[in-house]
mmCIF file of C-alpha atoms and ligand atoms in Angstrom:
data_model
loop_
_atom_site.group_PDB
_atom_site.id
_atom_site.type_symbol
_atom_site.label_atom_id
_atom_site.label_comp_id
_atom_site.label_asym_id
_atom_site.label_seq_id
_atom_site.Cartn_x
_atom_site.Cartn_y
_atom_site.Cartn_z
ATOM 1 C CA MET A 540 -2.685 -48.407 -2.005
ATOM 2 C CA PHE A 541 0.476 -50.396 -1.016
ATOM 3 C CA LEU A 542 1.249 -47.886 1.678
ATOM 4 C CA GLN A 543 -2.142 -48.199 3.350
ATOM 5 C CA PRO A 544 -1.570 -49.038 7.043
ATOM 6 C CA ARG A 545 -3.892 -52.057 6.854
ATOM 7 C CA PHE A 546 -2.006 -53.569 3.929
ATOM 8 C CA VAL A 547 1.417 -53.025 5.523
ATOM 9 C CA ALA A 548 0.173 -54.397 8.869
ATOM 10 C CA THR A 549 -1.312 -57.535 7.196
ATOM 11 C CA ILE A 550 1.922 -58.359 5.331
ATOM 12 C CA LEU A 551 4.097 -57.835 8.415
ATOM 13 C CA ALA A 552 1.665 -59.738 10.674
ATOM 14 C CA LEU A 553 1.612 -62.691 8.234
ATOM 15 C CA LEU A 554 5.407 -62.780 8.115
ATOM 16 C CA ILE A 555 5.644 -62.743 11.928
ATOM 17 C CA ALA A 556 2.894 -65.407 12.243
ATOM 18 C CA VAL A 557 4.578 -67.688 9.659
ATOM 19 C CA ALA A 558 7.925 -67.294 11.447
ATOM 20 C CA THR A 559 6.373 -67.995 14.869
ATOM 21 C CA ALA A 560 4.339 -70.992 13.593
ATOM 22 C CA SER A 561 7.404 -72.482 11.817
ATOM 23 C CA PHE A 562 9.422 -72.054 14.975
ATOM 24 C CA CYS A 563 6.649 -73.773 16.965
ATOM 25 C CA SER A 564 6.371 -76.670 14.481
ATOM 26 C CA MET A 565 10.088 -77.308 14.886
ATOM 27 C CA ILE A 566 9.541 -78.261 18.529
ATOM 28 C CA PRO A 567 9.147 -82.032 18.536
ATOM 29 C CA GLY A 568 5.732 -83.331 19.591
ATOM 30 C CA THR A 569 3.835 -80.071 19.020
ATOM 31 C CA PRO A 570 0.338 -80.910 17.726
ATOM 32 C CA LYS A 571 -0.807 -79.342 14.444
ATOM 33 C CA GLU A 572 -3.746 -77.573 16.207
ATOM 34 C CA THR A 573 -1.273 -75.808 18.531
ATOM 35 C CA VAL A 574 0.828 -74.655 15.568
ATOM 36 C CA PHE A 575 -2.359 -73.382 13.877
ATOM 37 C CA ILE A 576 -3.555 -71.578 17.003
ATOM 38 C CA THR A 577 -0.085 -70.062 17.462
ATOM 39 C CA PHE A 578 -0.244 -68.865 13.866
ATOM 40 C CA LEU A 579 -3.686 -67.275 14.417
ATOM 41 C CA VAL A 580 -2.752 -65.624 17.736
ATOM 42 C CA ALA A 581 0.568 -64.315 16.345
ATOM 43 C CA ALA A 582 -1.094 -63.021 13.163
ATOM 44 C CA THR A 583 -3.959 -61.266 14.991
ATOM 45 C CA SER A 584 -1.885 -59.681 17.744
ATOM 46 C CA SER A 585 0.904 -58.608 15.364
ATOM 47 C CA PHE A 586 -1.674 -57.160 12.983
ATOM 48 C CA LEU A 587 -3.347 -55.130 15.733
ATOM 49 C CA LEU A 588 -0.059 -53.938 17.189
ATOM 50 C CA ILE A 589 1.470 -52.949 13.851
ATOM 51 C CA TYR A 590 -1.735 -51.472 12.488
ATOM 52 C CA PHE A 591 -2.319 -49.175 15.460
ATOM 53 C CA THR A 592 1.344 -48.195 15.626
ATOM 54 C CA ILE A 593 1.408 -47.208 11.968
ATOM 55 C CA GLU A 594 -1.999 -45.610 12.000
ATOM 56 C CA PHE A 595 -1.592 -43.505 15.131
ATOM 57 C CA LEU A 596 2.097 -42.805 15.294
ATOM 58 C CA ILE A 597 3.080 -42.442 11.689
ATOM 59 C CA PHE A 598 0.241 -42.124 9.204
ATOM 60 C CA LYS A 599 -1.861 -39.784 11.291
ATOM 61 C CA GLU A 600 1.064 -37.409 11.742
ATOM 62 C CA LEU A 601 2.012 -37.656 8.070
ATOM 63 C CA SER A 602 -1.541 -36.895 7.009
ATOM 64 C CA LYS A 603 -1.476 -33.890 9.366
ATOM 65 C CA ILE A 604 1.701 -32.666 7.644
ATOM 66 C CA ASN A 605 -0.030 -33.124 4.303
ATOM 67 C CA ALA A 606 -3.070 -31.191 5.494
ATOM 68 C CA VAL A 607 -0.817 -28.332 6.593
ATOM 69 C CA PHE A 608 0.915 -28.252 3.224
ATOM 70 C CA GLU A 609 -2.487 -28.132 1.559
ATOM 71 C CA LYS A 610 -3.366 -25.086 3.671
ATOM 72 C CA LEU A 611 -0.010 -23.482 2.878
ATOM 73 C CA LYS A 612 -0.721 -23.961 -0.815
ATOM 74 C CA LYS A 613 -3.938 -22.043 -0.245
ATOM 75 C CA LYS A 614 -1.899 -19.406 1.705
ATOM 76 C CA ASP A 615 -3.909 -20.004 4.854
ATOM 77 C CA PHE A 616 -1.040 -19.177 7.223
ATOM 78 C CA LYS A 617 -3.091 -18.899 10.388
ATOM 79 C CA LYS A 618 -4.646 -22.323 10.104
ATOM 80 C CA ALA A 619 -1.351 -23.840 9.006
ATOM 81 C CA ARG A 620 0.321 -22.815 12.260
ATOM 82 C CA LEU A 621 0.478 -25.657 14.757
ATOM 83 C CA SER A 622 0.118 -25.527 18.495
ATOM 84 C CA THR A 623 3.426 -25.483 20.330
ATOM 85 C CA GLU A 624 2.244 -27.712 23.125
ATOM 86 C CA PHE A 625 4.911 -29.832 24.764
ATOM 87 C CA ASN A 626 4.773 -33.249 23.202
ATOM 88 C CA MET A 627 7.177 -36.109 23.570
ATOM 89 C CA ASN A 628 6.036 -37.941 20.473
ATOM 90 C CA PRO A 629 8.990 -37.535 18.079
ATOM 91 C CA MET A 630 6.785 -37.879 14.987
ATOM 92 C CA LYS A 631 4.579 -35.094 16.222
ATOM 93 C CA LYS A 632 7.631 -32.970 17.005
ATOM 94 C CA LEU A 633 9.004 -33.561 13.534
ATOM 95 C CA ASN A 634 5.624 -32.675 12.088
ATOM 96 C CA ASN A 635 5.622 -29.417 14.072
ATOM 97 C CA GLU A 636 9.152 -28.533 13.015
ATOM 98 C CA ILE A 637 8.550 -29.173 9.324
ATOM 99 C CA THR A 638 5.277 -27.295 9.382
ATOM 100 C CA LEU A 639 6.707 -24.300 11.196
ATOM 101 C CA PHE A 640 9.651 -24.146 8.835
ATOM 102 C CA ALA A 641 7.435 -24.451 5.764
ATOM 103 C CA THR A 642 5.023 -21.792 7.096
ATOM 104 C CA LEU A 643 7.871 -19.353 7.733
ATOM 105 C CA LYS A 644 9.396 -19.955 4.320
ATOM 106 C CA GLN A 645 6.042 -19.553 2.595
ATOM 107 C CA LYS A 646 5.446 -16.297 4.506
ATOM 108 C CA GLU A 647 8.918 -15.062 3.530
ATOM 109 C CA ILE A 648 8.168 -15.811 -0.112
ATOM 110 C CA GLU A 649 4.871 -13.916 0.118
ATOM 111 C CA ASP A 650 6.602 -10.924 1.764
ATOM 112 C CA LEU A 651 9.328 -10.921 -0.891
ATOM 113 C CA LYS A 652 6.696 -11.018 -3.633
ATOM 114 C CA LYS A 653 4.885 -8.056 -2.036
ATOM 115 C CA MET A 654 8.158 -6.120 -1.732
ATOM 116 C CA GLU A 655 8.974 -6.861 -5.354
ATOM 117 C CA ILE A 656 5.596 -5.446 -6.457
ATOM 118 C CA TYR A 657 6.128 -2.414 -4.210
ATOM 119 C CA ARG A 658 9.656 -1.891 -5.606
ATOM 120 C CA ARG A 659 8.392 -2.086 -9.192
ATOM 121 C CA GLU A 660 5.552 0.359 -8.468
ATOM 122 C CA PHE A 661 7.948 2.727 -6.728
ATOM 123 C CA ILE A 662 10.404 2.768 -9.647
ATOM 124 C CA ALA A 663 7.528 3.352 -12.097
ATOM 125 C CA ASP A 664 6.107 6.182 -9.947
ATOM 126 C CA MET A 665 9.497 7.783 -9.425
ATOM 127 C CA SER A 666 10.371 7.686 -13.147
ATOM 128 C CA HIS A 667 7.020 9.289 -13.898
ATOM 129 C CA GLU A 668 7.496 12.016 -11.270
ATOM 130 C CA LEU A 669 11.029 12.831 -12.472
ATOM 131 C CA LYS A 670 10.025 12.775 -16.130
ATOM 132 C CA THR A 671 7.369 15.501 -15.796
ATOM 133 C CA PRO A 672 9.598 18.442 -14.671
ATOM 134 C CA ILE A 673 12.526 17.326 -16.850
ATOM 135 C CA PHE A 674 10.344 17.263 -19.988
ATOM 136 C CA ALA A 675 8.817 20.635 -19.140
ATOM 137 C CA ALA A 676 12.202 22.342 -18.616
ATOM 138 C CA GLN A 677 13.614 20.624 -21.710
ATOM 139 C CA GLY A 678 10.658 21.883 -23.789
ATOM 140 C CA TYR A 679 11.120 25.526 -22.724
ATOM 141 C CA ILE A 680 14.900 25.476 -23.216
ATOM 142 C CA HIS A 681 14.634 23.957 -26.703
ATOM 143 C CA THR A 682 11.966 26.492 -27.674
ATOM 144 C CA LEU A 683 14.296 29.269 -26.514
ATOM 145 C CA LEU A 684 17.230 27.801 -28.465
ATOM 146 C CA ASP A 685 15.062 27.447 -31.550
ATOM 147 C CA GLY A 686 14.509 31.214 -31.690
ATOM 148 C CA ALA A 687 12.302 32.265 -28.770
ATOM 149 C CA LEU A 688 15.416 33.638 -27.047
ATOM 150 C CA ASP A 689 15.302 36.633 -29.386
ATOM 151 C CA ASP A 690 11.618 37.254 -28.730
ATOM 152 C CA PRO A 691 11.485 39.736 -25.826
ATOM 153 C CA GLU A 692 7.816 38.925 -25.259
ATOM 154 C CA VAL A 693 8.393 35.292 -24.238
ATOM 155 C CA ASN A 694 12.078 34.751 -23.454
ATOM 156 C CA GLN A 695 11.850 35.854 -19.800
ATOM 157 C CA LYS A 696 8.600 33.951 -19.320
ATOM 158 C CA PHE A 697 10.007 30.687 -20.756
ATOM 159 C CA LEU A 698 13.198 30.967 -18.732
ATOM 160 C CA LYS A 699 11.211 31.490 -15.554
ATOM 161 C CA LYS A 700 9.023 28.455 -16.360
ATOM 162 C CA ALA A 701 12.073 26.281 -17.046
ATOM 163 C CA ALA A 702 13.602 27.445 -13.751
ATOM 164 C CA LYS A 703 10.347 26.670 -11.901
ATOM 165 C CA SER A 704 10.272 23.123 -13.303
ATOM 166 C CA LEU A 705 13.887 22.580 -12.270
ATOM 167 C CA ASP A 706 13.150 23.950 -8.781
ATOM 168 C CA GLY A 707 10.318 21.419 -8.533
ATOM 169 C CA LEU A 708 12.722 18.673 -9.624
ATOM 170 C CA ASP A 709 15.229 19.753 -6.990
ATOM 171 C CA GLU A 710 12.511 19.696 -4.320
ATOM 172 C CA LEU A 711 11.458 16.208 -5.379
ATOM 173 C CA VAL A 712 15.009 14.855 -5.287
ATOM 174 C CA GLN A 713 15.589 16.465 -1.870
ATOM 175 C CA ASP A 714 12.382 14.881 -0.547
ATOM 176 C CA LEU A 715 13.388 11.483 -1.922
ATOM 177 C CA LEU A 716 16.792 11.772 -0.270
ATOM 178 C CA ILE A 717 15.250 12.734 3.081
ATOM 179 C CA LEU A 718 12.756 9.883 2.840
ATOM 180 C CA SER A 719 15.382 7.274 2.029
ATOM 181 C CA GLU A 720 17.612 8.544 4.848
ATOM 182 C CA LEU A 721 14.685 8.360 7.266
ATOM 183 C CA GLU A 722 13.769 4.876 6.109
ATOM 184 C CA THR A 723 17.280 3.507 6.489
ATOM 185 C CA GLY A 724 17.483 5.125 9.930
ATOM 186 C CA SER A 725 20.650 7.027 9.010
ATOM 187 C CA VAL A 726 19.230 10.360 10.232
ATOM 188 C CA LYS A 727 19.661 10.861 13.933
ATOM 189 C CA MET A 728 16.856 12.773 15.635
ATOM 190 C CA LYS A 729 18.247 15.594 17.733
ATOM 191 C CA LYS A 730 15.589 15.479 20.410
ATOM 192 C CA GLU A 731 15.429 18.378 22.819
ATOM 193 C CA PRO A 732 12.722 19.968 24.965
ATOM 194 C CA THR A 733 10.737 22.045 22.459
ATOM 195 C CA ASP A 734 7.901 24.466 22.979
ATOM 196 C CA LEU A 735 5.389 23.130 20.462
ATOM 197 C CA TYR A 736 3.364 26.340 20.405
ATOM 198 C CA MET A 737 6.445 28.259 19.219
ATOM 199 C CA VAL A 738 6.896 25.778 16.363
ATOM 200 C CA VAL A 739 3.230 26.176 15.365
ATOM 201 C CA MET A 740 3.682 29.963 15.281
ATOM 202 C CA GLU A 741 6.803 29.635 13.073
ATOM 203 C CA VAL A 742 4.862 27.396 10.679
ATOM 204 C CA PHE A 743 2.029 29.944 10.546
ATOM 205 C CA ASP A 744 4.538 32.752 9.851
ATOM 206 C CA GLN A 745 5.984 30.824 6.943
ATOM 207 C CA LEU A 746 2.607 29.908 5.441
ATOM 208 C CA GLU A 747 0.800 33.176 6.087
ATOM 209 C CA LYS A 748 1.035 34.378 2.472
ATOM 210 C CA LYS A 749 -0.052 31.032 1.034
ATOM 211 C CA ALA A 750 -3.072 30.987 3.349
ATOM 212 C CA ALA A 751 -3.959 34.599 2.475
ATOM 213 C CA LYS A 752 -3.960 33.742 -1.248
ATOM 214 C CA ARG A 753 -6.823 31.301 -0.631
ATOM 215 C CA ASN A 754 -8.336 33.390 2.123
ATOM 216 C CA VAL A 755 -7.743 30.586 4.624
ATOM 217 C CA VAL A 756 -7.608 31.525 8.319
ATOM 218 C CA LEU A 757 -4.867 29.894 10.407
ATOM 219 C CA LEU A 758 -6.016 29.158 13.950
ATOM 220 C CA SER A 759 -4.363 27.691 17.016
ATOM 221 C CA GLU A 760 -5.875 26.228 20.165
ATOM 222 C CA ARG A 761 -4.165 25.345 23.434
ATOM 223 C CA ASN A 762 -4.562 25.582 27.177
ATOM 224 C CA VAL A 763 -2.262 28.516 28.075
ATOM 225 C CA GLU A 764 -1.851 27.304 31.626
ATOM 226 C CA LYS A 765 -0.362 23.979 30.638
ATOM 227 C CA PRO A 766 3.203 23.631 29.309
ATOM 228 C CA MET A 767 3.355 22.301 25.743
ATOM 229 C CA VAL A 768 6.956 21.194 25.815
ATOM 230 C CA ALA A 769 7.883 17.869 24.228
ATOM 231 C CA GLU A 770 11.113 15.983 23.540
ATOM 232 C CA VAL A 771 11.388 16.318 19.770
ATOM 233 C CA ASP A 772 13.717 17.161 16.919
ATOM 234 C CA ARG A 773 12.613 20.724 16.400
ATOM 235 C CA GLY A 774 13.525 20.981 12.708
ATOM 236 C CA LYS A 775 11.874 17.677 11.827
ATOM 237 C CA LEU A 776 8.709 18.498 13.768
ATOM 238 C CA PHE A 777 8.573 21.833 11.953
ATOM 239 C CA GLN A 778 8.660 19.887 8.678
ATOM 240 C CA VAL A 779 5.767 17.633 9.784
ATOM 241 C CA LEU A 780 3.590 20.529 10.921
ATOM 242 C CA ARG A 781 4.436 22.609 7.867
ATOM 243 C CA ASN A 782 3.331 19.789 5.585
ATOM 244 C CA LEU A 783 0.076 19.194 7.453
ATOM 245 C CA VAL A 784 -0.846 22.896 7.624
ATOM 246 C CA GLU A 785 0.167 23.457 3.996
ATOM 247 C CA ASN A 786 -1.971 20.484 2.920
ATOM 248 C CA GLY A 787 -4.886 21.955 4.870
ATOM 249 C CA ILE A 788 -4.435 25.237 2.962
ATOM 250 C CA LYS A 789 -3.902 23.550 -0.441
ATOM 251 C CA TYR A 790 -6.590 20.889 -0.306
ATOM 252 C CA GLY A 791 -9.029 22.620 2.056
ATOM 253 C CA ASN A 792 -11.737 25.061 1.017
ATOM 254 C CA GLU A 793 -11.098 28.578 -0.123
ATOM 255 C CA ASP A 794 -12.286 30.983 2.635
ATOM 256 C CA GLY A 795 -11.954 28.090 5.043
ATOM 257 C CA PHE A 796 -9.694 27.483 8.066
ATOM 258 C CA VAL A 797 -6.832 25.320 9.271
ATOM 259 C CA LYS A 798 -6.584 24.832 13.013
ATOM 260 C CA VAL A 799 -3.691 23.406 15.023
ATOM 261 C CA SER A 800 -4.703 22.207 18.501
ATOM 262 C CA LEU A 801 -2.313 21.285 21.292
ATOM 263 C CA GLU A 802 -3.683 19.250 24.140
ATOM 264 C CA SER A 803 -1.564 18.431 27.135
ATOM 265 C CA GLU A 804 -1.975 15.011 28.761
ATOM 266 C CA LYS A 805 0.023 13.477 31.604
ATOM 267 C CA ASP A 806 2.972 12.171 29.597
ATOM 268 C CA TRP A 807 2.372 13.499 26.133
ATOM 269 C CA VAL A 808 1.046 16.386 24.088
ATOM 270 C CA GLU A 809 -1.549 15.603 21.442
ATOM 271 C CA VAL A 810 -1.172 17.654 18.271
ATOM 272 C CA SER A 811 -4.083 17.871 15.786
ATOM 273 C CA VAL A 812 -4.295 19.688 12.478
ATOM 274 C CA THR A 813 -7.863 20.176 11.273
ATOM 275 C CA ASP A 814 -9.291 21.723 8.123
ATOM 276 C CA ASP A 815 -12.827 22.231 6.906
ATOM 277 C CA GLY A 816 -12.087 21.061 3.366
ATOM 278 C CA PRO A 817 -13.649 18.310 1.244
ATOM 279 C CA GLY A 818 -12.055 15.540 3.351
ATOM 280 C CA ILE A 819 -10.438 12.335 2.118
ATOM 281 C CA PRO A 820 -12.499 9.393 0.806
ATOM 282 C CA GLU A 821 -12.407 6.340 3.054
ATOM 283 C CA GLU A 822 -10.856 4.090 0.399
ATOM 284 C CA ASP A 823 -7.867 6.480 0.104
ATOM 285 C CA GLN A 824 -7.293 6.984 3.826
ATOM 286 C CA ARG A 825 -5.264 3.774 4.263
ATOM 287 C CA ARG A 826 -2.927 4.619 1.371
ATOM 288 C CA ILE A 827 -2.508 8.330 1.891
ATOM 289 C CA PHE A 828 0.843 7.925 3.703
ATOM 290 C CA GLU A 829 2.377 5.917 0.848
ATOM 291 C CA ARG A 830 4.978 7.576 -1.362
ATOM 292 C CA PHE A 831 3.500 9.430 -4.348
ATOM 293 C CA TYR A 832 -0.057 8.531 -3.388
ATOM 294 C CA ARG A 833 -2.485 11.296 -4.297
ATOM 295 C CA VAL A 834 -6.243 11.319 -3.948
ATOM 296 C CA GLU A 835 -6.990 13.315 -7.060
ATOM 297 C CA LYS A 836 -3.946 12.687 -9.193
ATOM 298 C CA SER A 837 -4.206 15.674 -11.538
ATOM 299 C CA ARG A 838 -5.630 18.227 -9.069
ATOM 300 C CA SER A 839 -3.075 17.365 -6.377
ATOM 301 C CA LYS A 840 -0.271 17.772 -8.918
ATOM 302 C CA ASP A 841 -1.588 21.164 -10.010
ATOM 303 C CA LYS A 842 -1.298 22.253 -6.410
ATOM 304 C CA GLY A 843 2.402 21.581 -6.574
ATOM 305 C CA GLY A 844 2.946 18.680 -4.197
ATOM 306 C CA SER A 845 5.619 16.034 -4.638
ATOM 307 C CA GLY A 846 3.313 13.392 -3.141
ATOM 308 C CA LEU A 847 5.982 12.640 -0.521
ATOM 309 C CA GLY A 848 4.999 15.030 2.283
ATOM 310 C CA LEU A 849 2.834 12.654 4.292
ATOM 311 C CA ALA A 850 5.244 9.730 3.754
ATOM 312 C CA ILE A 851 8.037 11.892 5.213
ATOM 313 C CA ALA A 852 5.793 13.059 8.092
ATOM 314 C CA LYS A 853 4.970 9.432 8.944
ATOM 315 C CA GLN A 854 8.657 8.440 8.977
ATOM 316 C CA ILE A 855 9.611 11.417 11.177
ATOM 317 C CA LEU A 856 6.846 10.584 13.643
ATOM 318 C CA ASP A 857 7.865 6.892 13.596
ATOM 319 C CA ALA A 858 11.333 8.036 14.671
ATOM 320 C CA HIS A 859 9.613 9.847 17.576
ATOM 321 C CA LYS A 860 7.766 6.617 18.453
ATOM 322 C CA SER A 861 4.538 8.290 17.441
ATOM 323 C CA LYS A 862 1.827 7.287 15.014
ATOM 324 C CA ILE A 863 -0.022 9.668 12.755
ATOM 325 C CA GLN A 864 -3.799 9.200 12.689
ATOM 326 C CA LEU A 865 -6.310 10.508 10.208
ATOM 327 C CA ILE A 866 -9.989 11.135 10.818
ATOM 328 C CA SER A 867 -11.869 12.358 7.803
ATOM 329 C CA LYS A 868 -15.357 12.217 6.417
ATOM 330 C CA PRO A 869 -15.885 13.305 2.833
ATOM 331 C CA GLY A 870 -17.449 16.756 2.927
ATOM 332 C CA ASN A 871 -16.538 17.285 6.571
ATOM 333 C CA GLY A 872 -12.855 18.152 6.554
ATOM 334 C CA SER A 873 -9.854 16.183 7.827
ATOM 335 C CA THR A 874 -7.990 15.917 11.115
ATOM 336 C CA PHE A 875 -4.433 14.570 11.263
ATOM 337 C CA SER A 876 -3.225 13.938 14.815
ATOM 338 C CA PHE A 877 -0.267 12.480 16.691
ATOM 339 C CA ARG A 878 1.168 12.358 20.211
ATOM 340 C CA LEU A 879 4.567 13.549 21.331
ATOM 341 C CA ILE A 880 6.242 12.395 24.507
ATOM 342 C CA LYS A 881 6.650 15.164 27.060
ATOM 343 C CA LYS A 882 9.626 13.893 28.998
ATOM 344 C CA LYS A 883 12.383 11.457 28.225
ATOM 345 C CA LEU A 884 11.412 8.041 29.556
ATOM 346 C CA GLU A 885 13.681 7.105 32.444
ATOM 347 C CA LYS A 886 15.642 3.949 31.766
ATOM 348 C CA PRO A 887 14.912 1.226 34.359
ATOM 349 C CA SER A 888 18.028 0.690 36.467
HETATM 350 P P1 ADP B 2320 1.406 16.319 -1.790
HETATM 351 O O1 ADP B 2320 2.811 16.719 -1.979
HETATM 352 O O2 ADP B 2320 0.756 15.792 -3.044
HETATM 353 O O3 ADP B 2320 0.619 17.341 -1.063
HETATM 354 P P2 ADP B 2320 1.216 14.652 0.570
HETATM 355 O O4 ADP B 2320 1.926 13.400 0.875
HETATM 356 O O5 ADP B 2320 1.412 15.783 1.503
HETATM 357 O O6 ADP B 2320 1.601 15.012 -0.927
HETATM 358 O O7 ADP B 2320 -0.342 14.326 0.474
HETATM 359 C C1 ADP B 2320 -0.752 13.210 -0.290
HETATM 360 C C2 ADP B 2320 -2.134 13.421 -0.856
HETATM 361 O O8 ADP B 2320 -3.084 13.393 0.200
HETATM 362 C C3 ADP B 2320 -2.358 14.754 -1.538
HETATM 363 O O9 ADP B 2320 -1.956 14.697 -2.878
HETATM 364 C C4 ADP B 2320 -3.854 14.972 -1.389
HETATM 365 O O10 ADP B 2320 -4.527 14.282 -2.426
HETATM 366 C C5 ADP B 2320 -4.189 14.255 -0.073
HETATM 367 N N1 ADP B 2320 -4.327 15.153 1.096
HETATM 368 C C6 ADP B 2320 -3.377 15.449 2.019
HETATM 369 N N2 ADP B 2320 -3.847 16.275 2.972
HETATM 370 C C7 ADP B 2320 -5.126 16.537 2.652
HETATM 371 C C8 ADP B 2320 -6.162 17.327 3.256
HETATM 372 N N3 ADP B 2320 -5.959 18.034 4.370
HETATM 373 N N4 ADP B 2320 -7.380 17.321 2.654
HETATM 374 C C9 ADP B 2320 -7.612 16.618 1.533
HETATM 375 N N5 ADP B 2320 -6.678 15.848 0.907
HETATM 376 C C10 ADP B 2320 -5.454 15.802 1.462
#
């Protein structure tokens, strides 16, 4: 209440008016009416001057700062941001500076909180993923040590199963290493002109048997008259395409197809991998490129994936300045696509 502009202005105005009137009364021969009028004029004008100064220059700006802090408390960052218009009023400038600083700090805190949640989830996921093959291998080895080693009917089978679990563990660790290297940017892409059609054919060669097991046909589509050469890291692109085609085989329909299309545009080649499988539900599409994210947790695991393939593909394509897109309608298959730059961009001189 004491800091209300009207109260402060009244006290200050009264002090000024009393001082002015006393000064006036000290002049010999000044009539009492004149002293009184001087008091009134000084009080009124000082009040108005002080009141408007406080109200418009100080209190209004302070209440704006308060309003911004209120919005920050409610995490309304957009509304909390102030206009950066040029303004000479130092109070307004101070207001802007404080608000901007507070908004940035609040945003940083929010980002750190999100990262902390992400880090915790990642550690939990990773422990879970590592635990599964280790426990399986441990189980088989202990059973063998406890006597199964002498049983010719199961010893080979258990050893093979233990070895398979450890191979899966090795694959997972390798994938994690690749992903972390890609994320920290420590892997250099060895970009060179690469015939994309040749890479597609190599991927098909490698996955032929897997596709045959599910009776999946591997198809390719391209315009033979147009060159499909892009500036890419051949090995890394192979990895991306292998993952997408393998996913199409694994998660698509039995007796279905996986098609890789290459479309040549002016500066880039568009690569699409399509299957006619069950598709990916809309609510999962946003998260599908996250590490360890699986649509159907148990079924995807049965199919032998580490849950890191798409996360790695996204990072590799990021390093090629490309973005992976997904179009999928449940029941209607999925299409993953991305663009690769045909020629190296010339640096402006
Ligand atoms: P995974 O190693 O589990 O295959 P990915 O990162 O390659 O890991 O894929 C993540 C998840 O996305 C899979 O577990 C699967 O649920 C889903 N998925 C990927 N590709 C397809 C597809 N073509 N059709 C349906 N689901 C898919």
